[in-house]
CSV table of C-alpha atoms in Angstrom, one decimal:
chain,number,residue,atom,x,y,z
A,1,MET,CA,1.1,-18.5,-24.1
A,2,ARG,CA,0.6,-17.7,-28.0
A,3,GLN,CA,4.0,-19.0,-30.5
A,4,PRO,CA,7.1,-16.5,-30.1
A,5,PRO,CA,6.6,-13.2,-31.8
A,6,ASP,CA,8.4,-11.7,-34.4
A,7,TYR,CA,11.1,-8.7,-32.1
A,8,SER,CA,12.3,-7.3,-34.8
A,9,LYS,CA,8.9,-6.1,-36.4
A,10,PRO,CA,8.7,-2.5,-34.5
A,11,TYR,CA,6.0,-1.9,-31.8
A,12,ASP,CA,3.8,1.0,-31.0
A,13,VAL,CA,4.9,0.3,-27.2
A,14,ILE,CA,7.2,-2.2,-24.9
A,15,ILE,CA,6.8,-2.7,-21.4
A,16,VAL,CA,9.4,-3.8,-19.5
A,17,GLY,CA,7.9,-5.5,-16.6
A,18,GLY,CA,5.1,-7.7,-16.2
A,19,SER,CA,3.5,-8.2,-12.8
A,20,PHE,CA,0.3,-5.8,-12.1
A,21,SER,CA,1.4,-2.5,-13.2
A,22,GLY,CA,2.6,-3.9,-16.8
A,23,SER,CA,0.1,-6.5,-17.3
A,24,SER,CA,-2.9,-3.7,-16.7
A,25,ALA,CA,-0.9,-0.9,-18.5
A,26,ALA,CA,-1.3,-3.6,-21.8
A,27,LEU,CA,-4.2,-4.8,-21.2
A,28,LEU,CA,-5.5,-0.7,-21.3
A,29,LEU,CA,-3.7,0.1,-24.0
A,30,ARG,CA,-4.6,-2.9,-26.5
A,31,ARG,CA,-8.6,-2.7,-25.5
A,32,ALA,CA,-8.0,1.4,-26.4
A,33,LEU,CA,-6.2,0.7,-29.3
A,34,PRO,CA,-7.5,-3.0,-30.6
A,35,ASN,CA,-4.0,-2.3,-33.7
A,36,ALA,CA,-2.0,-1.6,-31.7
A,37,ARG,CA,1.5,-4.0,-32.0
A,38,ILE,CA,2.3,-4.2,-27.9
A,39,LEU,CA,5.5,-6.1,-26.1
A,40,VAL,CA,5.6,-6.9,-22.5
A,41,VAL,CA,9.1,-8.0,-21.1
A,42,GLU,CA,8.8,-10.1,-18.3
A,43,LYS,CA,11.5,-11.4,-16.6
A,44,THR,CA,10.7,-14.8,-14.7
A,45,VAL,CA,9.5,-18.0,-15.5
A,46,LYS,CA,6.6,-17.6,-12.7
A,47,PHE,CA,5.6,-15.1,-10.3
A,48,ASP,CA,6.6,-15.3,-7.0
A,49,CYS,CA,4.1,-14.8,-3.8
A,50,LYS,CA,5.1,-11.1,-2.8
A,51,VAL,CA,3.8,-10.0,0.5
A,52,GLY,CA,0.0,-11.2,0.0
A,53,GLU,CA,-1.5,-7.9,-0.5
A,54,SER,CA,-4.0,-6.3,0.8
A,55,THR,CA,-6.0,-3.3,-1.1
A,56,SER,CA,-7.5,-0.1,-0.3
A,57,GLU,CA,-11.1,1.1,-2.0
A,58,VAL,CA,-9.7,3.1,-4.6
A,59,THR,CA,-7.5,-0.3,-6.0
A,60,GLY,CA,-10.8,-2.5,-6.1
A,61,CYS,CA,-12.4,0.5,-7.9
A,62,PHE,CA,-9.7,-0.4,-10.6
A,63,LEU,CA,-9.8,-4.0,-10.8
A,64,THR,CA,-13.3,-4.0,-10.8
A,65,ARG,CA,-14.4,-1.2,-13.5
A,66,VAL,CA,-11.6,-0.5,-14.7
A,67,LEU,CA,-10.0,-4.5,-15.5
A,68,GLY,CA,-13.1,-5.8,-15.2
A,69,LEU,CA,-12.0,-8.7,-12.5
A,70,SER,CA,-14.5,-8.9,-10.5
A,71,HIS,CA,-15.2,-12.7,-11.3
A,72,HIS,CA,-11.2,-13.5,-10.7
A,73,LEU,CA,-11.4,-11.8,-7.6
A,74,ALA,CA,-14.5,-13.5,-5.9
A,75,CYS,CA,-13.6,-17.1,-7.5
A,76,ARG,CA,-9.6,-16.7,-6.9
A,77,HIS,CA,-9.1,-13.8,-3.2
A,78,ILE,CA,-10.7,-12.9,0.0
A,79,GLN,CA,-12.7,-10.3,0.6
A,80,LYS,CA,-11.1,-7.7,2.4
A,81,ASN,CA,-13.5,-6.9,5.7
A,82,GLY,CA,-11.3,-3.1,6.5
A,83,LEU,CA,-8.6,-3.2,8.7
A,84,ARG,CA,-8.2,-3.9,11.8
A,85,LEU,CA,-5.4,-2.2,14.7
A,86,TRP,CA,-4.6,-3.6,17.7
A,87,PHE,CA,-2.3,-2.2,20.5
A,88,ASN,CA,-1.3,-3.7,23.6
A,89,SER,CA,1.2,-2.3,26.7
A,90,VAL,CA,3.8,-3.2,28.9
A,91,GLY,CA,3.0,-6.5,30.9
A,92,ASN,CA,0.0,-7.9,29.4
A,93,HIS,CA,-0.8,-11.5,28.5
A,94,ASN,CA,-4.1,-11.2,27.6
A,95,PRO,CA,-5.2,-10.6,23.7
A,96,GLY,CA,-8.8,-10.4,25.1
A,97,LEU,CA,-7.8,-7.1,26.6
A,98,CYS,CA,-6.0,-5.1,24.2
A,99,THR,CA,-7.5,-2.3,22.6
A,100,GLU,CA,-9.0,-3.0,19.2
A,101,ILE,CA,-9.9,0.5,17.0
A,102,GLY,CA,-11.6,-1.9,13.2
A,103,PRO,CA,-14.6,-1.8,11.7
A,104,PHE,CA,-18.0,-3.2,13.5
A,105,SER,CA,-19.9,-4.0,9.8
A,106,GLN,CA,-19.5,-4.9,6.6
A,107,SER,CA,-17.4,-2.4,3.4
A,108,ARG,CA,-19.6,-1.3,1.8
A,109,LEU,CA,-16.8,-0.9,-1.6
A,110,PRO,CA,-14.9,-3.7,-2.7
A,111,THR,CA,-11.6,-4.4,-1.4
A,112,TYR,CA,-9.7,-8.0,-1.3
A,113,GLN,CA,-6.6,-9.8,0.0
A,114,LEU,CA,-4.7,-10.4,-2.7
A,115,ASP,CA,-2.2,-13.2,-3.6
A,116,ARG,CA,0.2,-11.7,-5.7
A,117,SER,CA,0.9,-14.3,-8.0
A,118,ILE,CA,-2.1,-15.6,-9.2
A,119,LEU,CA,-3.7,-12.2,-9.8
A,120,ASP,CA,-0.4,-10.8,-11.9
A,121,GLU,CA,0.0,-14.9,-13.7
A,122,HIS,CA,-4.1,-13.6,-14.5
A,123,LEU,CA,-3.4,-10.4,-16.1
A,124,LEU,CA,-0.3,-11.6,-18.1
A,125,SER,CA,-1.8,-14.5,-19.0
A,126,THR,CA,-5.5,-12.1,-20.5
A,127,ALA,CA,-3.0,-9.7,-22.1
A,128,ASN,CA,-1.1,-12.2,-23.7
A,129,VAL,CA,-5.3,-13.6,-25.0
A,130,GLU,CA,-6.4,-10.1,-26.2
A,131,HIS,CA,-3.0,-10.3,-28.6
A,132,CYS,CA,-0.7,-8.8,-26.5
A,133,ASP,CA,3.0,-10.2,-27.6
A,134,VAL,CA,4.6,-11.4,-24.5
A,135,ALA,CA,8.6,-12.2,-24.0
A,136,ARG,CA,9.1,-14.2,-21.3
A,137,PRO,CA,11.7,-15.3,-19.1
A,138,ALA,CA,13.7,-12.7,-20.8
A,139,LYS,CA,16.4,-10.8,-19.1
A,140,VAL,CA,16.8,-7.2,-20.2
A,141,LYS,CA,20.4,-6.4,-21.0
A,142,GLU,CA,20.2,-2.9,-22.2
A,143,ILE,CA,17.9,-0.3,-23.0
A,144,ILE,CA,18.9,2.4,-24.9
A,145,ILE,CA,16.1,5.7,-25.1
A,146,ASN,CA,15.8,7.7,-27.8
A,147,ASP,CA,15.1,11.3,-28.1
A,148,THR,CA,14.3,11.4,-31.8
A,149,THR,CA,13.6,8.0,-32.7
A,150,GLU,CA,12.6,4.1,-31.2
A,151,HIS,CA,13.4,3.3,-28.1
A,152,LEU,CA,15.6,0.3,-28.3
A,153,VAL,CA,15.7,-3.0,-25.7
A,154,THR,CA,17.5,-5.8,-26.0
A,155,PHE,CA,16.9,-8.9,-23.6
A,156,GLN,CA,17.6,-12.3,-23.6
A,157,ILE,CA,15.7,-15.7,-23.8
A,158,ASP,CA,17.7,-18.8,-22.9
A,159,SER,CA,21.1,-17.9,-25.0
A,160,GLU,CA,18.7,-16.3,-27.9
A,161,GLN,CA,19.4,-12.5,-27.5
A,162,TYR,CA,16.9,-10.0,-29.2
A,163,THR,CA,16.5,-6.1,-29.8
A,164,ALA,CA,13.4,-4.6,-29.9
A,165,ARG,CA,12.1,-1.4,-30.9
A,166,GLY,CA,9.2,1.0,-30.0
A,167,THR,CA,8.1,4.0,-29.9
A,168,TRP,CA,6.5,3.7,-26.8
A,169,LEU,CA,7.9,2.9,-23.7
A,170,ILE,CA,6.9,1.9,-20.5
A,171,ASP,CA,9.1,0.8,-17.7
A,172,ALA,CA,7.7,-1.0,-15.1
A,173,SER,CA,9.9,-2.5,-13.5
A,174,GLY,CA,8.6,-2.1,-9.7
A,175,LYS,CA,11.7,-1.8,-7.4
A,176,ALA,CA,14.0,-2.6,-9.6
A,177,ALA,CA,13.2,1.3,-11.4
A,178,ILE,CA,15.3,0.7,-14.3
A,179,ILE,CA,15.0,3.9,-16.2
A,180,SER,CA,15.2,6.4,-12.9
A,181,ARG,CA,18.3,4.4,-12.2
A,182,GLN,CA,19.9,4.6,-15.7
A,183,LEU,CA,18.8,8.5,-15.8
A,184,ASP,CA,19.8,8.3,-12.3
A,185,LYS,CA,16.4,10.2,-11.4
A,186,LEU,CA,15.6,8.0,-8.8
A,187,VAL,CA,15.6,10.2,-5.1
A,188,HIS,CA,15.5,8.5,-1.6
A,189,LEU,CA,13.0,9.8,0.9
A,190,ASP,CA,15.8,10.5,3.8
A,191,THR,CA,12.9,12.2,6.3
A,192,HIS,CA,11.1,8.1,6.7
A,193,PRO,CA,13.6,5.9,7.0
A,194,VAL,CA,11.3,3.0,7.2
A,195,ASN,CA,12.1,-0.5,6.9
A,196,ALA,CA,10.5,-3.4,6.0
A,197,MET,CA,10.6,-7.7,6.5
A,198,TRP,CA,8.0,-10.1,5.8
A,199,VAL,CA,7.1,-14.0,5.3
A,200,ARG,CA,4.7,-16.2,4.5
A,201,PHE,CA,3.1,-18.5,7.4
A,202,LYS,CA,1.1,-21.8,7.8
A,203,ASN,CA,-0.6,-22.8,10.8
A,204,VAL,CA,-2.0,-19.4,11.9
A,205,SER,CA,-5.2,-19.4,13.6
A,206,ASN,CA,-7.7,-17.3,13.1
A,207,LEU,CA,-9.4,-15.2,15.1
A,208,ASP,CA,-13.3,-16.5,14.6
A,209,ASN,CA,-13.0,-19.4,15.6
A,210,ASP,CA,-14.3,-21.3,18.3
A,211,GLU,CA,-10.9,-23.0,19.4
A,212,ILE,CA,-10.2,-18.7,20.1
A,213,ARG,CA,-12.8,-18.3,21.0
A,214,ARG,CA,-12.8,-20.4,24.0
A,215,LYS,CA,-9.4,-19.6,24.5
A,216,CYS,CA,-10.1,-15.4,24.8
A,217,PRO,CA,-13.6,-14.9,25.8
A,218,GLU,CA,-13.2,-11.9,25.5
A,219,LEU,CA,-13.4,-11.8,21.6
A,220,ALA,CA,-15.7,-13.7,21.2
A,221,ASN,CA,-18.5,-11.0,20.9
A,222,GLY,CA,-17.7,-8.3,19.0
A,223,PRO,CA,-17.9,-7.3,15.6
A,224,THR,CA,-20.4,-8.2,13.4
A,225,VAL,CA,-17.5,-8.5,10.5
A,226,SER,CA,-15.1,-11.8,10.9
A,227,ARG,CA,-11.7,-10.0,12.2
A,228,THR,CA,-9.3,-12.5,10.2
A,229,SER,CA,-10.8,-10.8,6.4
A,230,ALA,CA,-9.6,-8.2,8.1
A,231,THR,CA,-6.3,-6.6,7.6
A,232,ASN,CA,-4.6,-7.7,10.8
A,233,HIS,CA,-2.1,-4.6,12.3
A,234,LEU,CA,-0.3,-5.1,15.4
A,235,MET,CA,0.3,-1.5,16.5
A,236,GLY,CA,4.0,-0.3,18.2
A,237,HIS,CA,5.9,2.5,18.7
A,238,GLY,CA,7.4,2.8,15.6
A,239,TRP,CA,6.5,-0.1,14.2
A,240,TRP,CA,3.3,-2.0,13.4
A,241,SER,CA,2.8,-5.5,11.7
A,242,TRP,CA,0.2,-6.3,9.2
A,243,ILE,CA,-1.3,-9.8,9.6
A,244,ILE,CA,-2.7,-11.0,5.7
A,245,PRO,CA,-5.1,-13.8,5.0
A,246,LEU,CA,-4.6,-15.5,1.4
A,247,SER,CA,-6.3,-17.8,-0.2
A,248,ASN,CA,-4.6,-20.8,0.1
A,249,GLY,CA,-5.2,-20.5,3.8
A,250,ASP,CA,-2.1,-19.2,4.5
A,251,PHE,CA,-1.2,-15.6,6.5
A,252,SER,CA,0.7,-12.8,5.2
A,253,ALA,CA,2.9,-11.4,8.7
A,254,GLY,CA,5.2,-8.4,7.8
A,255,LEU,CA,6.8,-5.9,9.8
A,256,THR,CA,7.2,-2.3,8.5
A,257,TYR,CA,9.9,0.1,11.5
A,258,ASP,CA,11.4,3.6,11.4
A,259,GLU,CA,14.7,2.8,11.9
A,260,ARG,CA,15.5,6.2,14.5
A,261,LEU,CA,12.6,4.7,16.6
A,262,PHE,CA,12.5,0.7,16.7
A,263,THR,CA,14.8,-2.1,16.3
A,264,PRO,CA,13.0,-5.6,15.1
A,265,PRO,CA,14.7,-8.8,17.0
A,266,GLU,CA,17.7,-11.0,16.1
A,267,GLY,CA,17.6,-14.3,15.1
A,268,GLU,CA,18.6,-16.5,12.5
A,269,ASN,CA,16.4,-15.4,9.4
A,270,VAL,CA,14.0,-13.4,8.2
A,271,GLY,CA,11.2,-15.9,9.1
A,272,ALA,CA,12.6,-16.8,13.0
A,273,ARG,CA,13.1,-12.8,13.8
A,274,ILE,CA,9.0,-12.2,12.7
A,275,LYS,CA,7.3,-14.8,14.7
A,276,THR,CA,9.2,-13.8,18.0
A,277,HIS,CA,8.5,-10.2,17.0
A,278,LEU,CA,4.7,-11.7,16.7
A,279,LEU,CA,4.8,-13.7,19.5
A,280,SER,CA,5.8,-10.7,21.4
A,281,HIS,CA,2.4,-9.7,21.5
A,282,PRO,CA,-1.1,-10.9,23.1
A,283,ILE,CA,-2.8,-11.1,19.7
A,284,GLY,CA,-0.1,-11.6,17.8
A,285,LYS,CA,0.7,-14.9,20.1
A,286,LEU,CA,-2.9,-16.0,20.3
A,287,MET,CA,-2.5,-16.6,16.1
A,288,PHE,CA,1.4,-17.2,15.4
A,289,GLU,CA,1.8,-19.3,18.3
A,290,ASP,CA,2.0,-23.1,16.3
A,291,ALA,CA,3.0,-21.3,12.9
A,292,VAL,CA,5.5,-22.6,10.3
A,293,PRO,CA,7.4,-20.0,7.8
A,294,VAL,CA,7.5,-20.9,4.3
A,295,PRO,CA,11.1,-22.0,2.9
A,296,GLY,CA,11.8,-19.8,0.6
A,297,ASP,CA,9.5,-17.3,0.8
A,298,ALA,CA,10.3,-14.4,2.7
A,299,ARG,CA,11.8,-11.1,1.8
A,300,ALA,CA,13.1,-7.2,3.8
A,301,TYR,CA,13.9,-3.7,2.2
A,302,LYS,CA,15.9,-1.5,3.8
A,303,HIS,CA,14.3,2.3,3.0
A,304,LEU,CA,11.0,1.5,1.8
A,305,PRO,CA,10.5,5.1,0.5
A,306,TYR,CA,11.5,6.7,-2.5
A,307,TYR,CA,10.3,8.3,-6.3
A,308,THR,CA,11.4,9.4,-9.3
A,309,SER,CA,11.8,12.8,-9.7
A,310,GLN,CA,11.2,13.2,-13.9
A,311,VAL,CA,8.3,10.0,-14.0
A,312,ALA,CA,7.9,10.5,-17.8
A,313,GLY,CA,10.0,12.1,-20.6
A,314,ASN,CA,9.5,11.7,-24.7
A,315,ASN,CA,7.9,8.8,-25.2
A,316,TRP,CA,9.0,7.3,-22.0
A,317,ILE,CA,7.4,6.8,-19.4
A,318,CYS,CA,7.0,4.7,-15.4
A,319,VAL,CA,4.5,3.3,-14.1
A,320,GLY,CA,3.6,1.1,-10.6
A,321,ASP,CA,6.6,0.8,-8.1
A,322,ALA,CA,9.2,1.7,-10.7
A,323,ALA,CA,7.9,5.6,-10.2
A,324,GLY,CA,7.5,5.4,-6.9
A,325,PHE,CA,7.0,4.0,-3.1
A,326,MET,CA,5.5,5.6,-0.2
A,327,ASP,CA,4.6,3.6,2.9
A,328,PRO,CA,2.3,0.4,3.6
A,329,LEU,CA,0.9,1.5,6.1
A,330,TYR,CA,-2.9,2.3,4.6
A,331,SER,CA,-2.6,-0.5,1.9
A,332,GLN,CA,-2.5,2.2,-1.0
A,333,GLY,CA,0.4,1.1,-2.8
A,334,LEU,CA,-1.4,-0.4,-5.6
A,335,ASP,CA,-3.3,3.2,-6.0
A,336,TYR,CA,-0.5,4.8,-7.0
A,337,CYS,CA,-0.1,2.1,-9.7
A,338,SER,CA,-4.0,2.0,-10.7
A,339,HIS,CA,-3.4,6.3,-10.8
A,340,THR,CA,0.3,5.8,-13.2
A,341,VAL,CA,-1.4,3.4,-14.9
A,342,PHE,CA,-3.9,4.9,-16.0
A,343,ALA,CA,-2.1,7.9,-16.7
A,344,ALA,CA,0.4,6.6,-18.5
A,345,THR,CA,-2.1,5.4,-21.2
A,346,THR,CA,-4.3,8.0,-21.0
A,347,LEU,CA,-1.1,9.9,-22.1
A,348,ILE,CA,0.2,6.9,-24.8
A,349,THR,CA,-3.1,6.7,-26.4
A,350,ALA,CA,-3.6,10.0,-26.9
A,351,SER,CA,0.2,9.9,-28.7
A,352,LEU,CA,-0.4,7.2,-31.1
A,353,ARG,CA,-3.5,8.5,-31.7
A,354,GLY,CA,-1.4,11.7,-33.1
A,355,GLU,CA,-1.7,13.8,-30.7
A,356,CYS,CA,1.2,16.3,-29.8
A,357,VAL,CA,0.9,15.2,-25.8
A,358,LYS,CA,4.7,17.2,-24.5
A,359,ALA,CA,2.3,19.4,-22.5
A,360,LYS,CA,0.7,16.9,-21.0
A,361,ILE,CA,3.7,14.8,-20.2
A,362,SER,CA,5.5,18.2,-18.4
A,363,GLN,CA,1.8,18.7,-16.7
A,364,HIS,CA,2.2,14.8,-15.5
A,365,ASN,CA,5.7,14.9,-14.1
A,366,CYS,CA,5.0,17.9,-11.9
A,367,ASP,CA,1.4,16.6,-11.0
A,368,PHE,CA,3.1,13.1,-9.7
A,369,GLN,CA,5.8,14.9,-7.6
A,370,MET,CA,3.1,17.2,-6.0
A,371,SER,CA,0.3,14.2,-5.3
A,372,TYR,CA,3.5,12.2,-3.8
A,373,LYS,CA,4.9,15.0,-1.3
A,374,ARG,CA,1.1,15.9,-0.4
A,375,TRP,CA,0.4,12.3,0.3
A,376,TYR,CA,3.1,11.6,2.0
A,377,HIS,CA,3.2,14.6,4.2
A,378,GLY,CA,-0.1,14.9,4.9
A,379,ILE,CA,-0.6,11.1,6.0
A,380,TYR,CA,3.3,9.9,6.8
A,381,HIS,CA,5.9,11.9,8.2
A,382,ASN,CA,6.8,11.1,11.5
A,383,LYS,CA,3.8,8.8,12.3
A,384,TYR,CA,5.5,6.4,13.4
A,385,HIS,CA,6.1,8.7,16.6
A,386,TYR,CA,2.4,7.8,17.7
A,387,MET,CA,1.2,4.3,15.7
A,388,GLY,CA,1.8,2.8,19.8
A,389,ASP,CA,-1.0,4.9,21.1
A,390,ALA,CA,-4.4,3.6,20.5
A,391,ASP,CA,-5.9,7.2,21.0
A,392,CYS,CA,-4.2,9.2,18.8
A,393,MET,CA,-4.3,6.4,15.9
A,394,ASN,CA,-8.1,6.1,15.9
A,395,ALA,CA,-8.1,10.4,16.4
A,396,ALA,CA,-5.7,10.0,12.6
A,397,PHE,CA,-7.6,6.3,12.2
A,398,LEU,CA,-10.8,8.1,11.8
A,399,MET,CA,-9.6,11.9,9.9
A,400,ASP,CA,-7.0,9.6,7.4
A,401,VAL,CA,-9.6,7.2,5.9
A,402,ALA,CA,-12.5,9.5,6.0
A,403,ALA,CA,-11.2,12.5,4.0
A,404,TYR,CA,-9.6,9.3,1.7
A,405,PHE,CA,-13.3,8.4,1.5
A,406,ILE,CA,-14.5,12.3,0.7
A,407,GLY,CA,-11.7,12.5,-1.5
A,408,PRO,CA,-10.5,9.9,-4.1
A,409,VAL,CA,-12.5,7.1,-2.8
A,410,ARG,CA,-15.5,9.3,-4.2
A,411,LEU,CA,-13.7,11.3,-7.4
A,412,VAL,CA,-12.5,8.0,-8.6
A,413,TYR,CA,-16.6,6.1,-8.4
A,414,GLU,CA,-17.8,8.6,-9.6
A,415,ASN,CA,-16.0,9.9,-12.6
A,416,THR,CA,-14.0,6.8,-13.4
A,417,VAL,CA,-11.9,7.8,-16.7
A,418,GLU,CA,-11.2,11.1,-15.6
A,419,GLU,CA,-10.0,10.4,-11.7
A,420,PHE,CA,-7.9,7.5,-13.1
A,421,SER,CA,-6.2,9.8,-15.3
A,422,LEU,CA,-4.9,12.2,-12.7
A,423,MET,CA,-2.8,12.3,-9.7
A,424,PRO,CA,-4.8,12.1,-6.4
A,425,TYR,CA,-4.8,15.0,-3.9
A,426,ASN,CA,-3.9,17.3,-6.7
A,427,GLY,CA,-6.1,20.6,-7.3
A,428,PRO,CA,-7.8,23.3,-5.2
A,429,ALA,CA,-9.9,20.8,-2.7
A,430,GLY,CA,-6.9,18.0,-2.4
A,431,LYS,CA,-4.3,20.7,-1.9
A,432,VAL,CA,-7.2,22.0,0.8
A,433,PHE,CA,-7.7,18.3,2.5
A,434,ALA,CA,-3.8,18.1,2.2
A,435,GLU,CA,-2.5,21.6,4.1
A,436,PHE,CA,-5.6,19.6,6.8
A,437,MET,CA,-4.1,16.2,7.1
A,438,ALA,CA,-0.7,17.5,7.6
A,439,PHE,CA,-1.9,20.1,10.4
A,440,TYR,CA,-3.4,17.3,12.3
A,441,ASN,CA,-0.7,14.7,11.4
A,442,ARG,CA,1.5,17.2,13.2
A,443,ARG,CA,-0.4,17.8,16.4
A,444,LEU,CA,-0.7,14.4,16.8
A,445,VAL,CA,2.8,13.9,17.1
A,446,GLY,CA,3.6,16.9,19.5
A,447,ILE,CA,1.0,15.0,21.1
A,448,ALA,CA,2.0,12.1,21.4
A,449,THR,CA,5.8,13.5,22.1
A,450,LYS,CA,4.6,15.0,25.6
A,451,LEU,CA,2.1,12.0,26.2
A,452,ARG,CA,5.7,9.6,26.3
A,453,GLN,CA,7.9,12.9,27.8
A,454,CYS,CA,4.6,12.4,31.1
A,455,GLY,CA,5.0,8.9,30.6
A,456,ARG,CA,0.9,8.5,29.6
A,457,TYR,CA,1.5,7.0,26.2
A,458,GLY,CA,-0.5,4.2,25.7
A,459,GLU,CA,-2.5,4.4,29.1
A,460,ASN,CA,-5.3,3.6,26.8
A,461,ASN,CA,-3.8,0.6,24.7
A,462,LEU,CA,-6.3,-1.8,26.9
A,463,HIS,CA,-9.7,-2.9,27.9
A,464,ARG,CA,-11.2,-0.3,24.7
A,465,ARG,CA,-13.0,-1.0,22.0
A,466,TYR,CA,-12.8,1.7,19.3
A,467,PHE,CA,-15.6,0.3,16.7
A,468,VAL,CA,-16.3,2.3,13.6
A,469,LYS,CA,-20.2,1.0,14.0
A,470,LYS,CA,-21.4,2.5,11.0
A,471,PRO,CA,-19.3,1.3,7.4
A,472,PHE,CA,-16.7,4.4,5.8
A,473,GLU,CA,-19.1,5.7,2.5
A,474,LYS,CA,-17.6,7.6,-0.7
A,475,GLY,CA,-18.6,11.2,-0.4
A,476,ALA,CA,-20.9,13.5,2.1
A,477,PRO,CA,-21.8,10.2,4.1
A,478,SER,CA,-18.2,10.1,5.8
A,479,LEU,CA,-17.7,13.7,7.2
A,480,ARG,CA,-19.8,11.9,9.7
A,481,HIS,CA,-16.3,10.0,10.7
A,482,LEU,CA,-14.8,12.9,9.8
A,483,VAL,CA,-16.2,14.1,12.9
A,484,GLN,CA,-15.6,12.2,15.6
A,485,GLY,CA,-12.1,12.7,14.4
A,486,ILE,CA,-11.7,15.5,14.8
A,487,GLY,CA,-13.3,15.3,18.3
A,488,SER,CA,-11.3,12.9,19.6
A,489,TRP,CA,-8.2,14.6,18.8
A,490,LEU,CA,-9.3,17.8,19.7
A,491,ARG,CA,-10.2,15.7,23.4
A,492,LEU,CA,-6.7,15.0,23.3
A,493,GLU,CA,-5.3,18.0,22.8
A,494,LEU,CA,-7.1,19.4,25.9
A,495,ARG,CA,-5.8,16.4,27.6
A,496,GLY,CA,-2.6,17.9,26.7
A,497,LEU,CA,-2.8,21.1,28.3
A,498,PHE,CA,-2.9,19.7,31.3
A,499,LEU,CA,0.4,17.3,31.6
A,500,LEU,CA,3.6,17.7,32.7
A,501,ARG,CA,6.3,16.0,31.7
A,502,ILE,CA,7.9,13.3,34.7
A,503,GLN,CA,10.7,16.3,35.2
A,504,ASP,CA,8.1,18.9,35.7
A,505,ARG,CA,6.4,16.9,38.2
A,506,PRO,CA,5.9,18.6,41.7
A,507,LYS,CA,9.0,15.7,43.9
A,508,PRO,CA,6.6,13.7,46.8
A,509,LEU,CA,7.0,15.0,49.8
A,510,ASP,CA,8.8,13.3,52.7
């Protein structure tokens, strides 16, 4: 870090929060406006490990093409090889029989298994090297938002207290959502009561080693790509668990669940509860039987999804998790961080260059709300009802991921600057895709409900390998996967026509 700055001089931009979203915003602003005075106020002495984060393709584009981090990512993080889902049925203890959904070969576009503590430190130190001021460790004591004059941020470093003045204020405080809470703009998504807990483990067995293949020969022959370097999900009715490998050899593992449908096991602490849950699944037991939770590195969050009803105002704006969060299933949390950061810095850059941005602020507020609601209803609303059925999830997986590659992934790679400054699933085409996705999601929920009534839910959770033989690609090539997914969905619809609920079946003759 450079010498402590003079906080008494006015800043062009003050950023509260220095992890991924805050540091990325600082870097983009500094590179667009080399003479701008930018201050990042970060509360921690050192970033914690967070969850261990899996990225998707949109974030991969932001990290490499926008921030220019390809070398850092190649040296310090793991290349991700897609998403892999594992299913099981009651009474089965053989991991080799578990139905598997996932890629057969190497991914075509860059994605990563991030160690967020390493990435966040790198981003913040890079911002400092590129002449952004950094106040750290700085505890924010007060934020005064002024409509006509500079915003004021009062913070404390050790026993000293400072007040910085800034023309623009960015809230990148994550789930703390300081501005949103201060202005009473935070909205919990009550229709999606999803909770999560997670911890890091040492001494985890990976799915590609020789010992595992000898224990479970059914896994010896399979995809040409590493299973371990994928994000592995264990799936069940109302819940899913992630398993993410990290560059230091640890694994991040967690449980996300709909509290209406599932109750996690009890235990003396988060690590013990998660391990108990993982051991209830054959794949989890294969990997975590001898695993040990890392002390002091556990988290638990109740009611994950929320959003800010107003993400921008008069020279202030919320980015990243301070603007909202939805669901971690498809690892798209950093997608929203990327879009909101780029949109915010584009807007602020225009303002500091003398452009009136009132109309753009209003439009950004509308676009964020619309994007959030379309994405939620298109992918996540009531999805936990069919997560434990391999056939339903195979259809959803193919259609969800294909729509993502045809739309958001294609757009950011073909027109990076313009598309990152917009919110995903906006515009006429975005509306069409969002409505289509919401429609088939509702139908799959209905099918899963009927399957449960008939006692047929999860009947193909064993003995299946639903491999994606050709990798997903941006744009038109992923239409083949969309068609495959629609075919799987329609077969489920046809099967559902001939199902009778258990109570409606004819009673057997004596």
